[in-house]
Tab-separated table of C-alpha atoms in Angstrom:
chain	number	residue	atom	x	y	z
A	123	MET	CA	-23.642	9.586	-16.253
A	124	SER	CA	-25.378	8.351	-19.323
A	125	SER	CA	-25.865	4.633	-20.060
A	126	SER	CA	-23.379	4.636	-22.991
A	127	SER	CA	-20.768	6.491	-20.862
A	128	LYS	CA	-21.223	3.962	-18.123
A	129	GLN	CA	-20.759	1.079	-20.454
A	130	LYS	CA	-17.684	2.606	-22.019
A	131	GLU	CA	-16.262	3.077	-18.492
A	132	ILE	CA	-16.996	-0.627	-17.573
A	133	GLN	CA	-15.329	-1.667	-20.774
A	134	GLN	CA	-12.274	0.494	-20.011
A	135	GLN	CA	-12.012	-0.984	-16.506
A	136	PHE	CA	-12.258	-4.549	-17.974
A	137	GLN	CA	-9.381	-3.692	-20.222
A	138	GLU	CA	-7.327	-2.223	-17.309
A	139	GLN	CA	-8.126	-4.666	-14.545
A	140	MET	CA	-9.062	-8.010	-16.144
A	141	ASP	CA	-6.058	-10.264	-16.886
A	142	GLU	CA	-6.174	-10.617	-20.719
A	143	LYS	CA	-3.701	-13.510	-20.605
A	144	GLU	CA	-5.993	-15.454	-18.204
A	145	LEU	CA	-8.958	-14.720	-20.456
A	146	LEU	CA	-7.123	-16.013	-23.501
A	147	ASN	CA	-5.911	-19.154	-21.553
A	148	CYS	CA	-9.409	-20.505	-21.993
A	149	MET	CA	-9.299	-22.867	-25.015
A	150	ARG	CA	-13.068	-23.427	-24.879
A	151	CYS	CA	-12.407	-27.211	-24.848
A	152	GLY	CA	-15.477	-27.856	-22.680
A	153	PHE	CA	-13.671	-29.996	-20.057
A	154	CYS	CA	-15.261	-27.637	-17.444
A	155	LEU	CA	-18.840	-28.355	-18.514
A	156	PRO	CA	-19.525	-31.615	-16.635
A	157	SER	CA	-18.161	-30.093	-13.497
A	158	CYS	CA	-20.283	-26.989	-13.442
A	159	PRO	CA	-23.450	-27.291	-11.283
A	160	THR	CA	-25.180	-24.231	-12.854
A	161	TYR	CA	-24.461	-25.428	-16.373
A	162	ILE	CA	-26.092	-28.899	-15.550
A	163	GLU	CA	-28.921	-27.594	-13.585
A	164	SER	CA	-29.839	-24.908	-16.171
A	165	GLY	CA	-30.256	-27.481	-18.884
A	166	GLN	CA	-26.797	-26.956	-20.240
A	167	GLN	CA	-26.950	-23.264	-21.046
A	168	GLU	CA	-23.660	-22.139	-22.340
A	169	THR	CA	-23.909	-18.770	-20.784
A	170	HIS	CA	-24.129	-20.527	-17.302
A	171	SER	CA	-20.915	-22.435	-17.875
A	172	PRO	CA	-17.309	-21.335	-16.997
A	173	ARG	CA	-16.238	-21.048	-20.604
A	174	GLY	CA	-19.366	-19.175	-21.522
A	175	ARG	CA	-18.872	-16.701	-18.628
A	176	ILE	CA	-15.190	-16.227	-19.646
A	177	ALA	CA	-16.468	-15.616	-23.261
A	178	LEU	CA	-18.769	-12.955	-21.926
A	179	MET	CA	-16.077	-11.307	-19.944
A	180	LYS	CA	-13.722	-11.204	-22.988
A	181	ALA	CA	-16.614	-9.932	-25.148
A	182	VAL	CA	-17.262	-7.098	-22.653
A	183	ARG	CA	-13.559	-6.300	-22.562
A	184	ASP	CA	-13.264	-6.186	-26.374
A	185	GLY	CA	-16.338	-4.086	-26.755
A	186	VAL	CA	-18.311	-6.824	-28.704
A	187	ILE	CA	-21.207	-6.852	-26.241
A	188	GLU	CA	-22.464	-4.407	-23.651
A	189	PRO	CA	-22.234	-5.240	-19.980
A	190	ASP	CA	-25.997	-5.450	-19.528
A	191	GLU	CA	-28.302	-7.256	-17.116
A	192	ASP	CA	-27.851	-10.562	-18.940
A	193	VAL	CA	-24.144	-10.481	-18.432
A	194	GLU	CA	-24.550	-9.595	-14.769
A	195	HIS	CA	-27.152	-12.301	-14.254
A	196	SER	CA	-24.811	-14.939	-15.742
A	197	LEU	CA	-21.983	-13.902	-13.529
A	198	ASN	CA	-24.182	-13.677	-10.344
A	199	LEU	CA	-25.770	-17.138	-11.099
A	200	CYS	CA	-22.207	-18.627	-10.822
A	201	LEU	CA	-21.704	-20.288	-7.438
A	202	GLY	CA	-18.000	-19.493	-7.516
A	203	CYS	CA	-17.316	-23.139	-6.446
A	204	ARG	CA	-14.221	-23.313	-8.724
A	205	ALA	CA	-14.887	-26.925	-9.652
A	206	CYS	CA	-13.849	-25.996	-13.201
A	207	GLU	CA	-10.307	-25.151	-12.125
A	208	PRO	CA	-8.886	-28.579	-11.267
A	209	VAL	CA	-10.276	-30.062	-14.527
A	210	CYS	CA	-8.989	-27.132	-16.742
A	211	PRO	CA	-6.076	-28.351	-18.896
A	212	SER	CA	-4.920	-24.766	-19.315
A	213	GLY	CA	-5.040	-24.011	-15.570
A	214	VAL	CA	-7.310	-21.027	-16.018
A	215	LYS	CA	-7.799	-19.212	-12.659
A	216	TYR	CA	-11.451	-18.737	-13.147
A	217	GLY	CA	-12.242	-17.718	-9.557
A	218	GLN	CA	-9.993	-14.770	-9.855
A	219	LEU	CA	-11.526	-13.738	-13.165
A	220	LEU	CA	-15.036	-13.965	-11.632
A	221	GLU	CA	-14.195	-11.794	-8.698
A	222	ASP	CA	-12.481	-9.078	-10.809
A	223	ALA	CA	-15.526	-8.999	-13.190
A	224	ARG	CA	-18.044	-8.837	-10.343
A	225	ASP	CA	-16.026	-6.013	-8.637
A	226	ILE	CA	-16.019	-3.857	-11.770
A	227	ILE	CA	-19.699	-4.278	-12.484
A	228	GLN	CA	-20.533	-3.703	-8.741
A	229	GLN	CA	-18.653	-0.339	-8.796
A	230	HIS	CA	-20.830	0.962	-11.601
A	231	LYS	CA	-24.165	-0.633	-10.514
A	232	LYS	CA	-26.972	1.915	-9.687
A	233	GLN	CA	-28.637	0.589	-6.451
A	234	SER	CA	-31.710	1.666	-4.537
A	235	PHE	CA	-31.064	3.278	-1.188
A	236	PRO	CA	-32.328	0.122	0.803
A	237	VAL	CA	-29.819	-2.098	-1.101
A	238	LYS	CA	-27.078	0.386	-0.576
A	239	LEU	CA	-27.800	0.557	3.163
A	240	MET	CA	-28.058	-3.179	3.470
A	241	ARG	CA	-24.637	-3.697	1.772
A	242	ARG	CA	-23.055	-1.029	3.965
A	243	VAL	CA	-24.451	-2.629	7.120
A	244	VAL	CA	-23.413	-6.151	6.165
A	245	PHE	CA	-20.017	-5.556	4.482
A	246	LYS	CA	-18.696	-2.512	6.439
A	247	GLY	CA	-20.561	-2.686	9.671
A	248	LEU	CA	-21.188	-6.243	10.582
A	249	PHE	CA	-18.687	-8.756	9.268
A	250	PRO	CA	-15.394	-6.673	9.868
A	251	SER	CA	-16.363	-6.178	13.531
A	252	GLN	CA	-16.253	-9.212	15.782
A	253	SER	CA	-17.967	-7.265	18.560
A	254	ARG	CA	-20.992	-6.619	16.253
A	255	MET	CA	-20.850	-10.136	15.115
A	256	ARG	CA	-21.042	-11.321	18.749
A	257	GLN	CA	-23.962	-8.909	19.280
A	258	ALA	CA	-25.849	-10.276	16.290
A	259	ALA	CA	-25.117	-13.897	17.531
A	260	SER	CA	-26.394	-12.880	21.049
A	261	PHE	CA	-29.725	-11.643	19.516
A	262	LEU	CA	-29.967	-14.886	17.697
A	263	ARG	CA	-29.346	-16.881	20.802
A	264	PHE	CA	-31.958	-14.831	22.651
A	265	TYR	CA	-34.475	-15.557	19.879
A	266	GLN	CA	-33.719	-19.258	20.266
A	267	THR	CA	-33.699	-19.514	24.107
A	268	SER	CA	-36.262	-16.916	25.192
A	269	GLY	CA	-39.325	-18.636	23.818
A	270	LEU	CA	-39.524	-16.237	20.758
A	271	GLN	CA	-38.540	-18.926	18.314
A	272	THR	CA	-41.138	-21.401	19.838
A	273	ALA	CA	-43.901	-18.639	19.547
A	274	ALA	CA	-42.905	-17.606	16.068
A	275	ARG	CA	-43.304	-21.229	14.935
A	276	LYS	CA	-46.507	-21.912	16.776
A	277	THR	CA	-48.186	-18.710	15.515
A	278	ARG	CA	-46.820	-19.408	11.946
A	279	ILE	CA	-45.745	-15.883	11.600
A	280	LEU	CA	-42.621	-17.156	9.836
A	281	LYS	CA	-44.893	-17.954	6.919
A	282	VAL	CA	-44.355	-14.351	5.714
A	283	LEU	CA	-40.786	-15.280	4.898
A	284	PRO	CA	-39.831	-16.969	1.556
A	285	SER	CA	-39.819	-20.779	1.825
A	286	HIS	CA	-36.022	-21.029	1.596
A	287	LEU	CA	-35.566	-18.563	4.516
A	288	GLN	CA	-38.042	-20.527	6.607
A	289	LEU	CA	-36.001	-23.674	5.893
A	290	MET	CA	-32.741	-21.887	6.940
A	291	GLU	CA	-34.384	-20.719	10.129
A	292	GLN	CA	-35.316	-24.373	11.062
A	293	ALA	CA	-31.790	-25.544	10.138
A	294	LEU	CA	-29.929	-22.961	12.249
A	295	PRO	CA	-27.695	-24.607	14.951
A	296	LYS	CA	-28.192	-23.598	18.622
A	297	VAL	CA	-25.947	-20.496	19.132
A	298	PRO	CA	-23.593	-20.833	22.048
A	299	PRO	CA	-23.479	-18.078	24.699
A	300	GLN	CA	-21.186	-15.318	23.426
A	301	LYS	CA	-19.777	-14.238	26.910
A	302	LYS	CA	-17.535	-17.229	27.106
A	303	LYS	CA	-15.243	-15.946	24.361
A	304	LYS	CA	-13.931	-13.265	26.920
A	305	LYS	CA	-12.285	-16.284	28.733
A	306	ARG	CA	-10.404	-17.436	25.598
A	307	LEU	CA	-6.603	-17.399	25.874
A	308	ASN	CA	-4.300	-15.974	23.292
A	309	GLU	CA	-2.063	-19.087	23.571
A	310	TYR	CA	-2.701	-22.713	24.301
A	311	LYS	CA	0.060	-25.213	25.068
A	312	ALA	CA	0.387	-28.587	23.348
A	313	ILE	CA	-0.845	-31.568	25.331
A	314	GLY	CA	2.218	-33.739	25.582
A	315	GLN	CA	5.268	-33.070	23.367
A	316	ALA	CA	5.133	-29.910	21.399
A	317	LYS	CA	5.771	-30.581	17.622
A	318	LYS	CA	4.607	-27.396	16.056
A	319	ARG	CA	3.777	-23.757	16.707
A	320	VAL	CA	0.650	-22.735	14.873
A	321	ALA	CA	-1.607	-19.785	14.637
A	322	PHE	CA	-5.364	-20.275	14.449
A	323	PHE	CA	-7.606	-18.188	12.137
A	324	THR	CA	-10.931	-18.034	14.020
A	325	GLY	CA	-13.148	-16.435	11.334
A	326	CYS	CA	-16.236	-14.415	11.970
A	327	LEU	CA	-19.174	-16.746	11.534
A	328	MET	CA	-17.067	-19.594	13.025
A	329	ASP	CA	-16.188	-17.619	16.048
A	330	THR	CA	-19.771	-16.720	16.917
A	331	VAL	CA	-22.476	-19.097	15.675
A	332	PHE	CA	-20.028	-22.047	15.434
A	333	SER	CA	-17.711	-20.978	18.386
A	334	ASN	CA	-17.925	-24.513	19.892
A	335	THR	CA	-16.355	-25.892	16.657
A	336	ASN	CA	-13.524	-23.398	17.092
A	337	LYS	CA	-13.080	-24.648	20.641
A	338	ALA	CA	-12.955	-28.301	19.381
A	339	THR	CA	-10.416	-27.294	16.693
A	340	ILE	CA	-8.100	-25.741	19.246
A	341	HIS	CA	-8.310	-28.863	21.385
A	342	LEU	CA	-7.586	-31.232	18.568
A	343	LEU	CA	-4.528	-29.162	17.632
A	344	GLN	CA	-3.334	-29.342	21.290
A	345	LEU	CA	-3.775	-33.213	21.200
A	346	ALA	CA	-1.876	-33.381	17.952
A	347	GLY	CA	1.125	-31.673	19.687
A	348	CYS	CA	0.644	-27.963	18.668
A	349	ASP	CA	1.253	-24.814	20.592
A	350	VAL	CA	-1.657	-22.708	19.358
A	351	ILE	CA	-1.589	-18.912	19.167
A	352	VAL	CA	-4.852	-17.135	18.741
A	353	PRO	CA	-4.223	-13.425	17.635
A	354	PRO	CA	-6.869	-11.200	19.253
A	355	ILE	CA	-6.837	-8.544	16.566
A	356	GLN	CA	-7.499	-10.750	13.642
A	357	THR	CA	-10.715	-10.026	11.536
A	358	CYS	CA	-12.989	-11.472	8.815
A	359	CYS	CA	-11.072	-13.091	5.978
A	360	GLY	CA	-12.872	-10.920	3.369
A	361	ALA	CA	-14.198	-13.731	1.253
A	362	LEU	CA	-17.810	-12.587	1.319
A	363	HIS	CA	-16.663	-9.032	0.250
A	364	GLY	CA	-14.330	-10.450	-2.491
A	365	HIS	CA	-17.078	-12.652	-3.885
A	366	SER	CA	-19.622	-9.831	-3.768
A	367	GLY	CA	-17.815	-7.050	-5.640
A	368	GLU	CA	-16.473	-5.311	-2.488
A	369	LYS	CA	-12.797	-5.816	-3.339
A	370	ASP	CA	-11.422	-2.731	-1.740
A	371	GLN	CA	-12.978	-3.743	1.614
A	372	ALA	CA	-11.540	-7.318	1.174
A	373	LYS	CA	-8.098	-5.736	0.734
A	374	GLN	CA	-8.376	-3.771	3.997
A	375	LEU	CA	-9.332	-6.893	5.911
A	376	ALA	CA	-6.547	-8.866	4.381
A	377	LYS	CA	-4.048	-6.222	5.450
A	378	ARG	CA	-5.376	-6.378	9.019
A	379	ASN	CA	-5.024	-10.071	9.090
A	380	ILE	CA	-1.525	-10.114	7.656
A	381	GLU	CA	-0.340	-7.676	10.179
A	382	ALA	CA	-1.944	-9.613	13.018
A	383	PHE	CA	-0.502	-12.993	12.093
A	384	GLU	CA	3.000	-11.753	11.165
A	385	LYS	CA	3.551	-11.123	14.909
A	386	THR	CA	2.997	-14.781	15.802
A	387	ASP	CA	5.981	-16.203	13.995
A	388	ALA	CA	4.083	-19.427	13.587
A	389	ASP	CA	5.011	-22.446	11.426
A	390	ALA	CA	1.492	-22.617	9.991
A	391	ILE	CA	-1.782	-20.671	10.008
A	392	VAL	CA	-4.559	-23.148	10.637
A	393	MET	CA	-8.241	-22.667	9.625
A	394	ASN	CA	-11.316	-24.784	9.787
A	395	ALA	CA	-13.572	-23.297	7.259
A	396	GLY	CA	-12.873	-24.063	3.537
A	397	GLY	CA	-14.343	-20.832	2.238
A	398	CYS	CA	-12.085	-18.788	4.450
A	399	GLY	CA	-9.087	-20.929	3.637
A	400	ALA	CA	-9.279	-20.557	-0.093
A	401	PHE	CA	-9.543	-16.745	0.139
A	402	LEU	CA	-6.795	-16.487	2.707
A	403	SER	CA	-4.677	-18.562	0.254
A	404	ASP	CA	-5.379	-15.999	-2.461
A	405	TYR	CA	-4.143	-12.935	-0.526
A	406	GLY	CA	-1.104	-12.950	-2.668
A	407	HIS	CA	-3.263	-12.321	-5.796
A	408	LEU	CA	-5.555	-9.882	-3.941
A	409	LEU	CA	-2.636	-7.585	-2.970
A	410	GLN	CA	-0.343	-8.226	-5.951
A	411	ASP	CA	-0.483	-4.569	-6.887
A	412	ASP	CA	0.262	-3.270	-3.347
A	413	PRO	CA	4.093	-2.750	-2.930
A	414	ASP	CA	3.846	-2.710	0.897
A	415	PHE	CA	2.010	-6.052	1.034
A	416	GLN	CA	3.073	-7.776	-2.246
A	417	LYS	CA	5.684	-10.155	-0.563
A	418	ARG	CA	4.014	-10.231	2.823
A	419	SER	CA	0.713	-11.456	1.361
A	420	LYS	CA	2.507	-14.348	-0.418
A	421	ALA	CA	4.349	-15.317	2.753
A	422	PHE	CA	1.034	-15.249	4.615
A	423	SER	CA	-0.857	-17.359	2.065
A	424	GLN	CA	1.942	-20.011	1.948
A	425	LYS	CA	1.318	-20.734	5.635
A	426	ILE	CA	-2.452	-21.336	5.285
A	427	THR	CA	-3.322	-24.921	6.280
A	428	ASP	CA	-6.612	-26.731	6.838
A	429	ILE	CA	-7.116	-28.510	10.185
A	430	SER	CA	-7.393	-31.858	8.468
A	431	SER	CA	-4.171	-31.436	6.722
A	432	ILE	CA	-2.073	-30.670	9.858
A	433	LEU	CA	-3.837	-33.431	11.798
A	434	VAL	CA	-2.843	-36.010	9.220
A	435	GLU	CA	0.743	-34.528	8.889
A	436	LEU	CA	1.196	-35.004	12.645
A	437	GLU	CA	-0.424	-38.488	12.538
A	438	PHE	CA	-3.083	-37.392	15.019
A	439	HIS	CA	-5.201	-40.456	13.935
A	440	ARG	CA	-2.532	-42.855	14.746
A	441	HIS	CA	-1.694	-41.778	18.302
A	442	LEU	CA	-5.256	-41.434	19.755
A	443	PRO	CA	-8.050	-44.132	20.108
A	444	LEU	CA	-10.710	-42.762	17.880
A	445	ALA	CA	-13.941	-44.521	18.169
A	446	LEU	CA	-17.808	-43.914	17.841
A	447	PRO	CA	-20.892	-46.168	18.072
A	448	ALA	CA	-21.480	-48.143	14.745
A	449	GLN	CA	-22.778	-45.872	12.071
A	450	VAL	CA	-22.490	-45.048	8.475
A	451	ILE	CA	-21.045	-41.683	7.621
A	452	THR	CA	-20.456	-39.633	4.416
A	453	TYR	CA	-18.588	-36.522	3.480
A	454	GLN	CA	-19.627	-33.338	1.639
A	455	ASP	CA	-16.526	-31.603	0.305
A	456	SER	CA	-16.169	-27.904	0.811
A	457	CYS	CA	-15.817	-26.630	-2.699
A	458	HIS	CA	-13.101	-24.100	-1.813
A	459	LEU	CA	-11.278	-26.528	0.328
A	460	ARG	CA	-11.219	-29.099	-2.465
A	461	ASN	CA	-10.910	-26.848	-5.525
A	462	GLY	CA	-9.093	-23.843	-4.059
A	463	MET	CA	-6.738	-25.555	-1.593
A	464	ASN	CA	-6.619	-29.086	-3.104
A	465	VAL	CA	-7.453	-30.761	0.193
A	466	GLN	CA	-9.449	-34.002	-0.559
A	467	GLN	CA	-7.930	-36.901	1.046
A	468	ALA	CA	-6.983	-35.639	4.508
A	469	PRO	CA	-10.586	-35.418	5.866
A	470	ARG	CA	-11.269	-38.846	4.559
A	471	VAL	CA	-8.205	-40.387	6.096
A	472	LEU	CA	-9.291	-39.056	9.603
A	473	MET	CA	-12.794	-40.323	9.199
A	474	LYS	CA	-11.804	-43.729	8.073
A	475	ALA	CA	-9.487	-43.978	11.040
A	476	ILE	CA	-12.439	-43.947	13.522
A	477	GLN	CA	-13.378	-47.370	14.846
A	478	GLY	CA	-17.041	-48.301	14.556
A	479	VAL	CA	-17.502	-45.947	11.638
A	480	THR	CA	-18.272	-47.053	8.090
A	481	PHE	CA	-17.405	-44.434	5.684
A	482	LYS	CA	-19.434	-44.469	2.454
A	483	GLU	CA	-18.480	-42.114	-0.296
A	484	MET	CA	-21.348	-39.992	-1.646
A	485	LYS	CA	-21.672	-39.757	-5.427
A	486	ASP	CA	-20.567	-36.332	-6.655
A	487	ALA	CA	-19.272	-35.535	-3.068
A	488	GLY	CA	-17.206	-32.747	-4.641
A	489	ARG	CA	-20.106	-31.132	-6.313
A	490	CYS	CA	-21.319	-27.756	-4.650
A	491	CYS	CA	-24.145	-28.114	-2.213
A	492	GLY	CA	-25.591	-24.761	-3.256
A	493	SER	CA	-24.553	-22.671	-0.199
A	494	ALA	CA	-21.735	-20.629	-1.645
A	495	GLY	CA	-21.555	-17.946	0.965
A	496	ILE	CA	-24.828	-16.002	0.672
A	497	TYR	CA	-25.686	-17.612	-2.636
A	498	ASN	CA	-28.553	-19.650	-1.123
A	499	ILE	CA	-30.219	-16.251	-0.062
A	500	LEU	CA	-29.609	-14.361	-3.268
A	501	GLN	CA	-30.229	-17.191	-5.715
A	502	PRO	CA	-32.630	-19.454	-3.792
A	503	ASP	CA	-34.109	-21.312	-6.725
A	504	MET	CA	-30.878	-22.528	-8.189
A	505	SER	CA	-29.542	-23.163	-4.653
A	506	MET	CA	-32.509	-25.423	-3.689
A	507	GLN	CA	-32.288	-27.191	-7.050
A	508	ILE	CA	-28.648	-28.060	-6.399
A	509	LEU	CA	-29.358	-28.997	-2.827
A	510	ASP	CA	-32.096	-31.474	-3.933
A	511	HIS	CA	-29.626	-33.161	-6.114
A	512	LYS	CA	-27.123	-33.338	-3.333
A	513	MET	CA	-29.687	-34.840	-0.773
A	514	THR	CA	-30.556	-37.462	-3.287
A	515	GLU	CA	-26.994	-38.643	-3.282
A	516	ALA	CA	-26.703	-38.375	0.489
A	517	ASN	CA	-29.862	-40.344	0.999
A	518	ASN	CA	-28.444	-43.253	-1.200
A	519	THR	CA	-25.605	-43.673	1.357
A	520	ALA	CA	-27.968	-44.190	4.259
A	521	ALA	CA	-25.588	-42.155	6.433
A	522	ALA	CA	-26.492	-41.126	9.914
A	523	ALA	CA	-24.058	-38.111	9.587
A	524	ILE	CA	-22.983	-35.833	6.800
A	525	VAL	CA	-19.586	-34.516	7.709
A	526	THR	CA	-18.571	-31.143	6.249
A	527	SER	CA	-15.528	-28.771	6.572
A	528	ASN	CA	-17.262	-25.408	6.043
A	529	PRO	CA	-20.009	-23.556	8.097
A	530	GLY	CA	-22.033	-22.749	4.973
A	531	CYS	CA	-21.919	-26.364	3.788
A	532	GLN	CA	-23.019	-27.395	7.268
A	533	LEU	CA	-25.975	-25.099	7.305
A	534	GLN	CA	-27.028	-25.966	3.812
A	535	MET	CA	-26.763	-29.718	4.434
A	536	ALA	CA	-28.662	-29.238	7.705
A	537	ALA	CA	-31.334	-27.522	5.649
A	538	GLY	CA	-31.408	-30.392	3.229
A	539	VAL	CA	-31.756	-32.977	6.153
A	540	LYS	CA	-34.642	-30.920	7.519
A	541	LYS	CA	-36.317	-30.525	3.999
A	542	ALA	CA	-36.011	-34.207	3.305
A	543	GLY	CA	-37.543	-35.079	6.673
A	544	HIS	CA	-34.621	-37.037	7.947
A	545	MET	CA	-34.171	-35.360	11.309
A	546	PRO	CA	-33.166	-36.721	13.911
A	547	SER	CA	-31.956	-39.939	12.092
A	548	MET	CA	-29.486	-38.010	9.984
A	549	ARG	CA	-27.476	-34.849	10.951
A	550	ALA	CA	-24.865	-32.555	9.452
A	551	ILE	CA	-21.777	-31.902	11.524
A	552	HIS	CA	-18.386	-30.237	11.099
A	553	LEU	CA	-15.315	-32.465	10.916
A	554	ALA	CA	-13.706	-30.930	13.981
A	555	ASP	CA	-16.824	-31.603	16.142
A	556	PHE	CA	-17.083	-35.185	14.773
A	557	LEU	CA	-13.492	-35.949	15.576
A	558	LEU	CA	-13.734	-34.517	19.005
A	559	GLU	CA	-16.707	-36.757	19.603
A	560	ALA	CA	-14.493	-39.699	18.415
A	561	VAL	CA	-11.710	-38.726	20.807
A	562	GLN	CA	-13.999	-38.440	23.750
A	563	TYR	CA	-15.808	-41.743	22.957
A	564	GLY	CA	-12.604	-43.442	22.218
A	565	LYS	CA	-11.142	-42.589	25.610
A	566	LYS	CA	-14.048	-43.857	27.530
A	567	ALA	CA	-14.127	-47.049	25.521
A	568	SER	CA	-10.419	-47.688	25.947
A	569	SER	CA	-10.651	-47.040	29.783
A	570	SER	CA	-13.706	-49.217	30.444
């Protein structure tokens, strides 16, 4: 296919698939500009702002400009943090426009064989398969526990990697043994009086590298009075696919999850990863054109609830003695939890209820940390630039712990702590793990 034919086909798909009403909803008022990390960090370049990117999408759709590398670069440099959505007076659903545009461009992108192979392995082979995810996590654990990691660091062989990947390797958490997951039940009874029947979305990264956080989440739900169902046939939420131009694969994963959770008849579907939660909440949009899943996807999405929200709803923090040794803590919002699901106060309510803890709000806590799925790998320069800004604000709080609600944020903030040389006096920790520590310490303190 010639270059001009390809561009015409992209334009045609923009006309057929992009929501013209949503594109026209943007009034170009500029309210989104102060909230956009890439606009700020790029020196206020208009093409790296939400309204600039929407203008590019519309121009491609109208045939005013060609969908060239500059357009693709502008869209790829976007974090997809959706911080522009809550401040938009017109309510433009920018995240959905971005995913649709990326998907169309990806379908027509000519890629080298290694890139094609890598995308196939990651998007079709690895993330949709929990058994392969467990195998990958087992290899990582072997690397960490066999002495290979120590040897690699001592021999400085890791210096062949780019600096940002070296940093990520140093910030990786200790991977738990993967065999233990065979012992997990499909249902857990509430501790005490049962108040709700909930289903738990385990995720893929959360259920392997961060499986201890999943165990903590289930236990917290039990303590709050929830019967917890864990559907064994659930799969990856599809967020990474949807954000990376693999929309068809994201739809297949969404259908599998809907079918798995429909059988639970749960009052709510609880998750503990902001990035997963926002995408799960958008299944109604993702499958809006599928007659078999149109209504089912909306019913599914309406049940999606963050762990912090349900704990506050059930007044978990009022019924248990939460306590920790005296320390200052701060909170890094998950962009998708805050902007996609509008969950801001619940995590803070829980943290402030812990005795001995002084909660200090970080300036720009809702600004993206630069993780954004695999953004920190694909766009390392901008990611590290954003992280440096974030760590400056975190340092100003003098916190001993940066609490997060998303695995990507946790890894990114751990990398920031390592980069700033603050280990072990500062740590990054998931909210569920932090709350379980408070439960366990509080019980000991109240019984002594």
